[in-house]
Short mmCIF file of C-alpha atoms (C1' of nucleotides) in Angstrom, two decimals:
data_model
loop_
_atom_site.label_atom_id
_atom_site.label_comp_id
_atom_site.label_asym_id
_atom_site.label_seq_id
_atom_site.Cartn_x
_atom_site.Cartn_y
_atom_site.Cartn_z
CA LEU A 1223 17.16 18.15 33.39
CA ARG A 1224 18.16 18.12 29.96
CA PRO A 1225 19.79 15.21 29.09
CA THR A 1226 23.40 15.17 27.53
CA PRO A 1227 24.35 15.61 24.22
CA GLU A 1228 25.52 11.84 23.94
CA LYS A 1229 22.04 10.84 25.83
CA LYS A 1230 21.01 12.48 22.16
CA GLU A 1231 22.83 11.01 20.11
CA GLU A 1232 21.77 7.49 21.10
CA LYS A 1233 18.45 8.43 21.01
CA GLU A 1234 18.43 10.14 17.70
CA ARG A 1235 20.56 6.81 16.74
CA VAL A 1236 17.39 4.59 17.58
CA ARG A 1237 15.37 6.59 15.91
CA LEU A 1238 17.49 6.49 12.41
CA ALA A 1239 17.60 3.01 13.09
CA LEU A 1240 13.92 2.84 13.31
CA LEU A 1241 13.32 5.07 10.14
CA ARG A 1242 16.25 2.81 7.97
CA GLY A 1243 14.58 -0.29 8.83
CA THR A 1244 10.67 0.58 8.08
CA LEU A 1245 12.25 1.52 5.05
CA ARG A 1246 14.71 -1.61 3.57
CA LEU A 1247 10.37 -3.47 4.95
CA ALA A 1248 8.33 -1.37 2.93
CA ALA A 1249 10.39 -1.86 0.37
CA VAL A 1250 9.82 -5.59 0.37
CA HIS A 1251 6.38 -5.14 1.49
CA GLY A 1252 5.20 -1.80 0.98
CA PHE A 1253 4.34 0.40 3.93
CA PRO A 1254 0.99 0.16 4.52
CA SER A 1255 1.81 -3.86 5.24
CA LEU A 1256 4.02 -3.72 8.22
CA GLY A 1257 3.56 -3.17 11.84
CA LEU A 1258 4.74 -1.47 14.73
CA ARG A 1259 6.32 -4.65 15.86
CA GLU A 1260 7.88 -6.04 12.54
CA ALA A 1261 9.67 -2.07 12.16
CA ALA A 1262 10.75 -3.26 16.32
CA ARG A 1263 12.15 -6.20 15.54
CA GLU A 1264 14.78 -4.62 12.29
CA ALA A 1265 15.70 -1.97 14.62
CA GLY A 1266 16.70 -4.32 17.20
CA ILE A 1267 15.00 -2.68 20.03
CA ALA A 1268 11.99 -4.46 21.90
CA PRO A 1269 8.49 -4.14 21.10
CA THR A 1270 7.22 -1.90 23.45
CA SER A 1271 10.25 0.92 23.39
CA PHE A 1272 8.72 1.85 19.94
CA TYR A 1273 6.68 4.04 21.73
CA ARG A 1274 9.43 6.01 23.28
CA HIS A 1275 10.17 8.15 19.46
CA PHE A 1276 6.62 7.47 17.82
CA GLU A 1277 3.22 7.23 18.65
CA ASP A 1278 2.63 4.09 15.44
CA MET A 1279 3.31 2.98 12.02
CA ASN A 1280 1.80 6.98 10.94
CA GLU A 1281 3.97 8.89 12.95
CA LEU A 1282 7.47 7.13 11.97
CA GLY A 1283 5.18 7.13 7.81
CA MET A 1284 5.14 11.34 8.39
CA ALA A 1285 9.38 11.22 10.20
CA LEU A 1286 10.33 9.57 6.88
CA ILE A 1287 8.90 12.74 4.94
CA HIS A 1288 9.74 15.32 6.72
CA ASP A 1289 13.28 13.76 8.42
CA LEU A 1290 14.24 12.37 5.28
CA LEU A 1291 13.42 12.40 2.35
CA GLU A 1292 12.27 16.79 2.11
CA PRO A 1293 16.02 16.95 2.45
CA ARG A 1294 16.98 15.60 -0.60
CA LEU A 1295 13.70 16.55 -2.28
CA ARG A 1296 14.95 20.26 -1.10
CA GLU A 1297 18.88 19.47 -2.00
CA LEU A 1298 17.20 18.16 -5.27
CA ALA A 1299 15.68 21.54 -5.90
CA ASP A 1300 19.10 23.66 -5.11
CA SER A 1301 21.10 22.65 -7.32
CA LEU A 1302 18.78 23.81 -10.05
CA GLN A 1303 19.97 27.04 -9.17
CA SER A 1304 22.99 26.12 -10.54
CA ALA A 1305 22.27 24.88 -13.14
CA ASP A 1306 23.26 25.57 -16.68
CA PRO A 1307 21.44 28.11 -17.59
CA GLY A 1308 21.12 27.62 -21.01
CA GLN A 1309 20.70 23.96 -21.38
CA GLY A 1310 17.60 23.67 -19.36
CA PRO A 1311 16.63 21.70 -15.43
CA ALA A 1312 15.82 18.73 -17.17
CA ASP A 1313 19.35 17.04 -17.74
CA GLU A 1314 21.06 18.63 -14.52
CA LEU A 1315 17.74 17.25 -12.39
CA VAL A 1316 17.90 13.86 -14.16
CA ALA A 1317 21.09 13.14 -13.29
CA ARG A 1318 20.32 14.16 -9.86
CA THR A 1319 17.87 11.92 -9.06
CA PHE A 1320 19.04 8.73 -10.94
CA LYS A 1321 22.16 9.63 -8.50
CA PHE A 1322 19.17 9.60 -5.49
CA ILE A 1323 18.26 5.81 -7.09
CA GLU A 1324 21.69 4.73 -7.00
CA GLU A 1325 22.21 6.22 -3.18
CA ASP A 1326 18.49 5.50 -1.84
CA PRO A 1327 16.16 3.31 -3.02
CA GLU A 1328 14.25 1.87 -0.69
CA LEU A 1329 13.09 6.00 0.01
CA LEU A 1330 12.75 6.52 -3.59
CA ARG A 1331 10.52 3.45 -3.50
CA PHE A 1332 8.48 4.73 -0.39
CA LEU A 1333 7.33 8.02 -2.55
CA LEU A 1334 6.64 6.54 -5.95
CA ALA A 1335 4.37 4.39 -3.52
CA GLU A 1336 3.17 6.19 -1.37
CA GLN A 1337 2.72 9.76 -3.76
CA HIS A 1338 -1.06 7.64 -4.82
CA GLY A 1339 -0.49 5.64 -1.98
CA ALA A 1340 -4.38 4.86 0.13
CA PHE A 1341 -2.94 7.52 3.23
CA PRO A 1342 -4.22 10.55 2.25
CA ALA A 1343 -2.12 12.36 5.07
CA PHE A 1344 0.54 11.15 2.77
CA ARG A 1345 -0.42 11.91 -0.21
CA THR A 1346 -0.77 15.28 1.08
CA ALA A 1347 2.09 15.36 2.62
CA LEU A 1348 4.11 14.09 -0.97
CA ARG A 1349 2.61 17.02 -2.68
CA THR A 1350 2.94 19.63 -1.17
CA ARG A 1351 6.94 18.85 -1.33
CA LEU A 1352 6.93 17.97 -4.84
CA ALA A 1353 4.93 21.28 -6.09
CA ALA A 1354 8.34 22.95 -4.27
CA LEU A 1355 10.34 20.94 -6.48
CA ALA A 1356 8.01 21.55 -9.26
CA GLU A 1357 8.56 25.11 -8.43
CA ALA A 1358 12.61 24.98 -8.88
CA VAL A 1359 11.73 23.94 -12.33
CA HIS A 1360 9.61 26.34 -13.63
CA ALA A 1361 12.30 28.96 -12.34
CA ALA A 1362 14.32 26.64 -14.08
CA SER A 1363 12.77 27.09 -17.09
CA GLY A 1364 12.23 29.04 -20.35
CA PRO A 1365 10.32 32.47 -19.74
CA GLY A 1366 7.66 30.92 -22.06
CA THR A 1367 7.09 27.49 -19.95
CA PRO A 1368 4.22 27.26 -17.78
CA LEU A 1369 4.34 26.78 -14.04
CA SER A 1370 2.00 22.92 -15.34
CA ALA A 1371 4.27 21.61 -17.52
CA ALA A 1372 7.04 22.02 -15.39
CA GLU A 1373 4.53 20.98 -12.93
CA ALA A 1374 3.78 17.83 -15.30
CA SER A 1375 8.04 17.21 -15.55
CA ILE A 1376 7.98 16.34 -12.15
CA VAL A 1377 5.20 13.50 -12.66
CA LEU A 1378 6.87 12.05 -15.63
CA LEU A 1379 10.33 12.22 -13.76
CA LEU A 1380 9.25 10.53 -10.42
CA ASP A 1381 7.77 7.78 -13.50
CA GLY A 1382 11.01 7.42 -14.96
CA ALA A 1383 12.76 6.76 -11.85
CA GLY A 1384 10.17 3.73 -11.10
CA ARG A 1385 11.01 2.18 -14.40
CA ALA A 1386 14.34 2.82 -13.02
CA LEU A 1387 14.10 1.03 -9.87
CA ASP A 1388 12.20 -2.45 -11.79
CA SER A 1389 15.05 -2.28 -14.78
CA GLU A 1390 18.02 -3.52 -14.70
CA PRO A 1391 21.04 -1.37 -13.45
CA GLY A 1392 22.16 -1.87 -16.76
CA ALA A 1393 19.66 -0.35 -18.38
CA ARG A 1394 19.50 3.01 -15.95
CA GLN A 1395 21.14 4.59 -18.01
CA ALA A 1396 18.79 3.94 -21.76
CA VAL A 1397 15.79 5.16 -18.73
CA ALA A 1398 17.80 8.63 -18.11
CA VAL A 1399 18.47 9.36 -21.68
CA ARG A 1400 14.90 8.74 -23.10
CA LEU A 1401 13.07 11.03 -19.74
CA VAL A 1402 15.40 13.94 -20.21
CA GLU A 1403 14.01 13.91 -24.23
CA THR A 1404 10.62 13.51 -23.20
CA MET A 1405 10.86 16.62 -20.28
CA ASP A 1406 12.39 18.28 -22.62
CA ARG A 1407 10.04 18.45 -25.32
CA LEU A 1408 7.36 19.52 -22.99
CA LEU A 1409 9.62 22.52 -20.79
CA SER A 1410 11.25 23.85 -24.18
CA ASN A 1411 8.63 26.45 -25.82
CA PRO A 1412 7.34 24.82 -29.14
CA GLN A 1413 7.23 27.65 -30.81
CA ASN A 1414 10.86 28.59 -30.35
CA GLY A 1415 12.15 25.03 -30.90
CA PRO A 1416 13.23 22.23 -27.81
CA GLY A 1417 16.73 23.74 -25.84
CA ALA A 1418 15.69 27.35 -27.14
CA LEU D 1043 -21.62 -33.33 -14.43
CA ARG D 1044 -22.22 -29.68 -15.51
CA PRO D 1045 -23.47 -26.56 -12.95
CA THR D 1046 -27.04 -24.96 -14.64
CA PRO D 1047 -26.41 -21.48 -15.67
CA GLU D 1048 -28.12 -20.21 -13.09
CA LYS D 1049 -25.99 -22.16 -10.44
CA LYS D 1050 -22.83 -19.90 -12.69
CA GLU D 1051 -24.69 -16.99 -11.92
CA GLU D 1052 -25.30 -17.36 -8.76
CA LYS D 1053 -20.79 -18.04 -8.11
CA GLU D 1054 -20.30 -15.03 -10.23
CA ARG D 1055 -22.76 -12.92 -8.57
CA VAL D 1056 -20.23 -13.60 -5.18
CA ARG D 1057 -16.87 -13.12 -6.65
CA LEU D 1058 -18.36 -9.88 -7.88
CA ALA D 1059 -19.40 -8.41 -5.00
CA LEU D 1060 -16.03 -10.29 -3.01
CA LEU D 1061 -14.46 -8.15 -6.01
CA ARG D 1062 -16.03 -4.77 -5.61
CA GLY D 1063 -16.49 -5.06 -1.72
CA THR D 1064 -12.23 -5.07 -2.15
CA LEU D 1065 -12.47 -1.80 -4.31
CA ARG D 1066 -14.70 -0.13 -1.73
CA LEU D 1067 -12.33 -1.38 1.34
CA ALA D 1068 -9.45 -0.95 -0.29
CA ALA D 1069 -10.22 2.75 -1.34
CA VAL D 1070 -10.20 3.92 1.67
CA HIS D 1071 -7.58 1.55 3.74
CA GLY D 1072 -5.61 0.82 0.76
CA PHE D 1073 -5.18 -2.85 -1.18
CA PRO D 1074 -1.99 -4.19 0.30
CA SER D 1075 -3.85 -3.94 4.21
CA LEU D 1076 -6.45 -5.83 3.81
CA GLY D 1077 -7.01 -9.54 4.78
CA LEU D 1078 -9.01 -12.23 3.22
CA ARG D 1079 -11.22 -11.74 6.32
CA GLU D 1080 -12.12 -8.32 6.09
CA ALA D 1081 -13.13 -8.96 2.15
CA ALA D 1082 -15.55 -12.00 3.21
CA ARG D 1083 -16.98 -10.49 5.68
CA GLU D 1084 -18.16 -7.39 3.50
CA ALA D 1085 -18.75 -9.66 0.49
CA GLY D 1086 -21.22 -11.00 2.78
CA ILE D 1087 -19.80 -14.30 2.95
CA ALA D 1088 -17.96 -16.61 5.22
CA PRO D 1089 -14.61 -16.41 6.15
CA THR D 1090 -14.26 -19.66 4.65
CA SER D 1091 -16.25 -19.03 1.99
CA PHE D 1092 -13.56 -16.90 0.14
CA TYR D 1093 -11.58 -20.41 -0.72
CA ARG D 1094 -13.87 -21.11 -3.18
CA HIS D 1095 -13.03 -17.99 -5.52
CA PHE D 1096 -10.15 -17.50 -5.03
CA GLU D 1097 -6.22 -18.73 -2.96
CA ASP D 1098 -6.14 -15.67 -1.72
CA MET D 1099 -5.68 -12.06 -2.08
CA ASN D 1100 -3.28 -12.06 -4.39
CA GLU D 1101 -5.50 -13.58 -6.45
CA LEU D 1102 -8.14 -11.90 -5.41
CA GLY D 1103 -6.05 -8.41 -6.57
CA MET D 1104 -5.36 -10.21 -9.67
CA ALA D 1105 -8.64 -10.94 -10.98
CA LEU D 1106 -9.42 -6.87 -9.95
CA ILE D 1107 -7.02 -6.32 -12.98
CA HIS D 1108 -8.02 -9.11 -15.68
CA ASP D 1109 -12.14 -8.68 -14.97
CA LEU D 1110 -12.76 -5.28 -13.68
CA LEU D 1111 -9.98 -2.98 -15.64
CA GLU D 1112 -8.24 -4.70 -18.63
CA PRO D 1113 -12.14 -3.92 -20.09
CA ARG D 1114 -12.56 -0.33 -19.19
CA LEU D 1115 -8.65 0.31 -21.11
CA ARG D 1116 -9.33 -1.35 -23.57
CA GLU D 1117 -12.52 0.53 -23.70
CA LEU D 1118 -10.91 3.48 -23.47
CA ALA D 1119 -8.30 2.75 -26.26
CA ASP D 1120 -10.76 1.51 -28.67
CA SER D 1121 -12.40 5.00 -28.26
CA LEU D 1122 -9.27 6.62 -29.52
CA GLN D 1123 -10.04 4.70 -33.17
CA SER D 1124 -13.29 6.67 -33.85
CA ALA D 1125 -11.65 9.75 -32.30
CA ASP D 1126 -11.59 13.39 -34.60
CA PRO D 1127 -8.45 12.90 -36.37
CA GLY D 1128 -8.12 16.84 -36.44
CA GLN D 1129 -7.83 16.81 -32.42
CA GLY D 1130 -5.06 14.90 -30.97
CA PRO D 1131 -6.48 12.26 -29.16
CA ALA D 1132 -5.85 13.82 -25.45
CA ASP D 1133 -9.32 15.33 -25.54
CA GLU D 1134 -11.45 12.66 -25.80
CA LEU D 1135 -8.72 10.64 -23.72
CA VAL D 1136 -9.01 12.75 -21.27
CA ALA D 1137 -13.34 13.12 -20.74
CA ARG D 1138 -13.36 9.28 -21.00
CA THR D 1139 -11.28 9.36 -18.30
CA PHE D 1140 -12.91 11.60 -16.16
CA LYS D 1141 -16.24 9.97 -17.63
CA PHE D 1142 -14.50 6.34 -16.23
CA ILE D 1143 -13.60 8.13 -12.62
CA GLU D 1144 -17.41 9.18 -11.63
CA GLU D 1145 -18.34 5.66 -12.95
CA ASP D 1146 -16.26 4.04 -11.53
CA PRO D 1147 -13.39 6.29 -8.51
CA GLU D 1148 -12.83 2.80 -6.54
CA LEU D 1149 -10.90 0.95 -9.68
CA LEU D 1150 -9.05 4.05 -10.59
CA ARG D 1151 -7.75 4.73 -7.00
CA PHE D 1152 -6.62 0.70 -7.40
CA LEU D 1153 -5.26 1.60 -10.24
CA LEU D 1154 -3.37 4.62 -9.29
CA ALA D 1155 -2.01 2.89 -5.73
CA GLU D 1156 -0.83 -0.37 -7.30
CA GLN D 1157 1.20 1.14 -10.28
CA HIS D 1158 3.15 2.26 -8.11
CA GLY D 1159 2.80 0.28 -5.52
CA ALA D 1160 4.96 -2.51 -3.64
CA PHE D 1161 3.49 -5.47 -5.11
CA PRO D 1162 5.59 -6.21 -8.05
CA ALA D 1163 2.90 -8.50 -9.60
CA PHE D 1164 0.82 -5.74 -9.42
CA ARG D 1165 2.92 -2.76 -10.74
CA THR D 1166 4.02 -5.59 -14.12
CA ALA D 1167 -0.15 -6.52 -15.13
CA LEU D 1168 -0.79 -2.76 -14.77
CA ARG D 1169 2.27 -1.54 -17.04
CA THR D 1170 1.23 -3.91 -19.86
CA ARG D 1171 -2.15 -3.30 -19.65
CA LEU D 1172 -1.37 0.52 -19.58
CA ALA D 1173 1.81 0.31 -22.08
CA ALA D 1174 -0.88 -0.83 -24.76
CA LEU D 1175 -3.31 2.01 -23.93
CA ALA D 1176 -0.38 4.40 -24.43
CA GLU D 1177 0.59 2.35 -28.12
CA ALA D 1178 -3.84 3.42 -29.41
CA VAL D 1179 -2.73 6.87 -27.98
CA HIS D 1180 0.15 6.93 -30.21
CA ALA D 1181 -1.10 5.18 -33.15
CA ALA D 1182 -3.62 8.08 -32.54
CA SER D 1183 -1.52 11.35 -32.80
CA GLY D 1184 -0.02 12.89 -35.46
CA PRO D 1185 2.96 11.28 -37.71
CA GLY D 1186 5.46 13.22 -35.46
CA THR D 1187 4.53 11.71 -32.51
CA PRO D 1188 7.43 9.05 -30.77
CA LEU D 1189 6.47 6.42 -28.58
CA SER D 1190 7.79 7.88 -25.68
CA ALA D 1191 5.51 11.09 -25.78
CA ALA D 1192 2.25 9.13 -25.87
CA GLU D 1193 3.47 6.83 -23.52
CA ALA D 1194 4.61 10.63 -21.09
CA SER D 1195 0.66 11.20 -22.38
CA ILE D 1196 -0.83 8.53 -20.22
CA VAL D 1197 1.47 9.01 -16.92
CA LEU D 1198 -0.03 12.86 -17.34
CA LEU D 1199 -3.07 11.17 -17.60
CA LEU D 1200 -3.13 8.65 -14.66
CA ASP D 1201 -1.67 12.08 -12.71
CA GLY D 1202 -4.24 14.13 -13.38
CA ALA D 1203 -6.63 11.43 -12.57
CA GLY D 1204 -5.59 10.81 -9.27
CA ARG D 1205 -5.29 14.83 -8.74
CA ALA D 1206 -9.15 14.60 -10.06
CA LEU D 1207 -10.54 12.29 -7.48
CA ASP D 1208 -8.60 14.12 -4.45
CA SER D 1209 -10.34 17.42 -5.68
CA GLU D 1210 -14.11 18.61 -5.10
CA PRO D 1211 -16.30 17.22 -7.88
CA GLY D 1212 -17.19 21.15 -9.03
CA ALA D 1213 -12.45 21.10 -9.73
CA ARG D 1214 -12.35 18.46 -11.76
CA GLN D 1215 -12.94 20.37 -14.90
CA ALA D 1216 -10.42 22.95 -14.20
CA VAL D 1217 -8.41 20.05 -13.53
CA ALA D 1218 -9.21 18.80 -17.46
CA VAL D 1219 -8.82 21.02 -19.37
CA ARG D 1220 -5.68 22.13 -17.60
CA LEU D 1221 -4.71 18.07 -18.28
CA VAL D 1222 -5.31 18.29 -22.37
CA GLU D 1223 -3.51 21.81 -22.24
CA THR D 1224 -0.40 19.22 -20.88
CA MET D 1225 -0.91 16.89 -23.01
CA ASP D 1226 -1.43 18.80 -26.17
CA ARG D 1227 1.47 19.97 -25.39
CA LEU D 1228 3.76 16.69 -24.89
CA LEU D 1229 1.77 14.45 -28.67
CA SER D 1230 1.72 17.90 -30.32
CA ASN D 1231 4.43 18.24 -33.39
CA PRO D 1232 7.31 20.97 -31.94
CA GLN D 1233 7.89 21.76 -35.32
CA ASN D 1234 4.54 22.68 -36.73
CA GLY D 1235 2.57 23.65 -33.54
CA PRO D 1236 0.28 22.12 -31.38
CA GLY D 1237 -3.12 20.82 -32.75
CA ALA D 1238 -1.92 20.23 -36.37
"C1'" DT X 102 32.01 16.39 48.53
"C1'" DG X 103 27.74 13.81 49.23
"C1'" DT X 104 23.46 12.79 49.01
"C1'" DA X 105 18.31 12.62 47.76
"C1'" DC X 106 15.91 12.71 43.80
"C1'" DA X 107 14.08 13.44 38.91
"C1'" DT X 108 13.76 11.83 33.94
"C1'" DC X 109 13.58 9.30 30.95
"C1'" DA X 110 15.14 5.42 27.50
"C1'" DG X 111 14.75 0.45 27.39
"C1'" DT X 112 11.92 -3.88 28.63
"C1'" DG X 113 9.61 -8.44 30.20
"C1'" DA X 114 5.22 -10.23 31.23
"C1'" DA X 115 0.82 -10.16 30.11
"C1'" DC X 116 -4.01 -8.51 27.98
"C1'" DG X 117 -8.04 -9.51 24.76
"C1'" DC X 118 -8.48 -9.43 19.72
"C1'" DG X 119 -8.15 -10.78 14.96
"C1'" DC X 120 -6.00 -13.27 11.35
"C1'" DG X 121 -5.08 -17.15 7.82
"C1'" DT X 122 -5.96 -21.73 7.43
"C1'" DT X 123 -7.97 -26.66 8.90
"C1'" DC X 124 -11.55 -29.99 8.61
"C1'" DA X 125 -15.75 -32.16 8.19
"C1'" DC X 126 -20.06 -31.51 7.33
"C1'" DT X 127 -24.49 -29.08 4.84
"C1'" DG X 128 -27.77 -29.50 1.25
"C1'" DA X 129 -28.75 -27.76 -3.78
"C1'" DT X 130 -28.59 -30.01 -8.40
"C1'" DG X 131 -26.94 -32.77 -11.24
"C1'" DT X 132 -25.63 -37.76 -13.22
"C1'" DA X 133 -26.28 -42.62 -14.30
"C1'" DC X 134 -28.47 -46.35 -14.80
"C1'" DT I 767 -39.91 -43.20 -14.09
"C1'" DG I 768 -37.20 -43.78 -9.11
"C1'" DT I 769 -32.73 -44.15 -6.54
"C1'" DA I 770 -28.00 -43.98 -5.77
"C1'" DC I 771 -24.38 -41.65 -6.38
"C1'" DA I 772 -20.83 -37.13 -7.67
"C1'" DT I 773 -20.63 -32.63 -7.47
"C1'" DC I 774 -19.65 -28.09 -4.99
"C1'" DA I 775 -20.61 -23.40 -2.82
"C1'" DG I 776 -21.03 -22.26 1.62
"C1'" DT I 777 -20.98 -22.84 6.84
"C1'" DG I 778 -19.15 -23.46 11.86
"C1'" DA I 779 -16.15 -24.35 14.71
"C1'" DA I 780 -11.13 -25.54 16.22
"C1'" DC I 781 -6.17 -24.61 15.74
"C1'" DG I 782 -2.47 -21.57 15.81
"C1'" DC I 783 -0.06 -17.04 15.18
"C1'" DG I 784 1.54 -11.94 15.19
"C1'" DC I 785 -0.59 -8.06 16.88
"C1'" DG I 786 -0.89 -3.04 19.56
"C1'" DT I 787 -0.98 -2.48 23.64
"C1'" DT I 788 -1.21 -1.41 28.96
"C1'" DC I 789 1.98 -1.96 32.92
"C1'" DA I 790 5.51 -2.05 36.56
"C1'" DC I 791 10.03 -1.97 36.82
"C1'" DT I 792 15.37 -1.09 35.87
"C1'" DG I 793 19.44 1.67 35.54
"C1'" DA I 794 22.10 5.59 33.44
"C1'" DT I 795 22.34 9.93 34.35
"C1'" DG I 796 21.46 14.73 35.47
"C1'" DT I 797 19.82 17.97 39.29
"C1'" DA I 798 19.37 20.34 44.25
"C1'" DC I 799 21.47 21.17 47.87
#
DNA sequence: TGTACATCAGTGAACGCGCGTTCACTGATGTAC
DNA sequence: TGTACATCAGTGAACGCGCGTTCACTGATGTAC
């Protein structure tokens, strides 16, 4: 008794509408203040239909992390493998991250907010995924760079992304440039000077 | 028709009970999910009495920033003026911040969460106050340190504080040591080597 | 092929509950004279 | 001194509202034979 692929796709579409609608609302009011009925309304389904997809809003939040955010972060990490090895990873990483800001600001806002938000399950899940990104940065950095510096560079990256989100789109380029400088300062070996 | 000092103190006590009670609840459920009735209950007053002190929860949140957090941050900034000028500010700053964690973890949790939270008024108010702290770090750093590095060091400080909050109290010392190293790496002049 | 049955996403009615807010009131205390 | 009045923090009753959740149902579609 398996459902036809078309039925599966249909269900997937509604599920995605719930995820995207929730992100849209969370960008305005914040995820923790959202209710199940609000999410269902935004997705265009009846409140009771919510339960066909998620048990509650927490489960939906975890799906946001797993289904939407994780692929994005993996993409960022993978892009560092093919980056210019003479340059250091900061430039490539910031460029990709700011493209991410343009393409999906709501998802980034969610990441920023819940990274230090009140729900421990979100914090833990997000930190795990950001740690993986930090490892990729570490691998793409010079041999003298400690892992803690790579981790710190991710922290700066996220904070810079948050500042960019709150800036006018025209001012974002300046934020990006300063961010790359600071990350380079942190990642490059002080003994050898920056960029070596 | 002025109220007697005792009456003023009494009102101040209730107001403080509202602020502290809200912080206590926000540390568990998050500030954005808190309601006026919940805050009043925790403070031991009737729901309607809330209005004698604040118009709504947003106003209470701004009072948290102005009345409780701002003095703490000012204290941190002032402590840097008397710090050892040969050492750089990171060691002193981290030590004071981790004392802050011990003394008032709930207030620090609020700062961390709302710094990137969904309410723009909180974000703006907190960034202004953190910028002032960054300037103090800048003033206490070596002459080659750019302001952007001082700002970034505050970002790392807050992230480190968040990690410490989520660690066992016994593991916090290790977090502090690594944090000082990373901040020093960022603040010291790469040309001259660390700590010079 | 047709027929009986199972699955399952979506639904509307209904529930009890806690919410924010209003209102008129109390009681203590300060002020005017 | 006493008396009338103003101020104001705190209160309980009451309101309408949106919430999360349950329930039984529909209708489309896949399976068994």
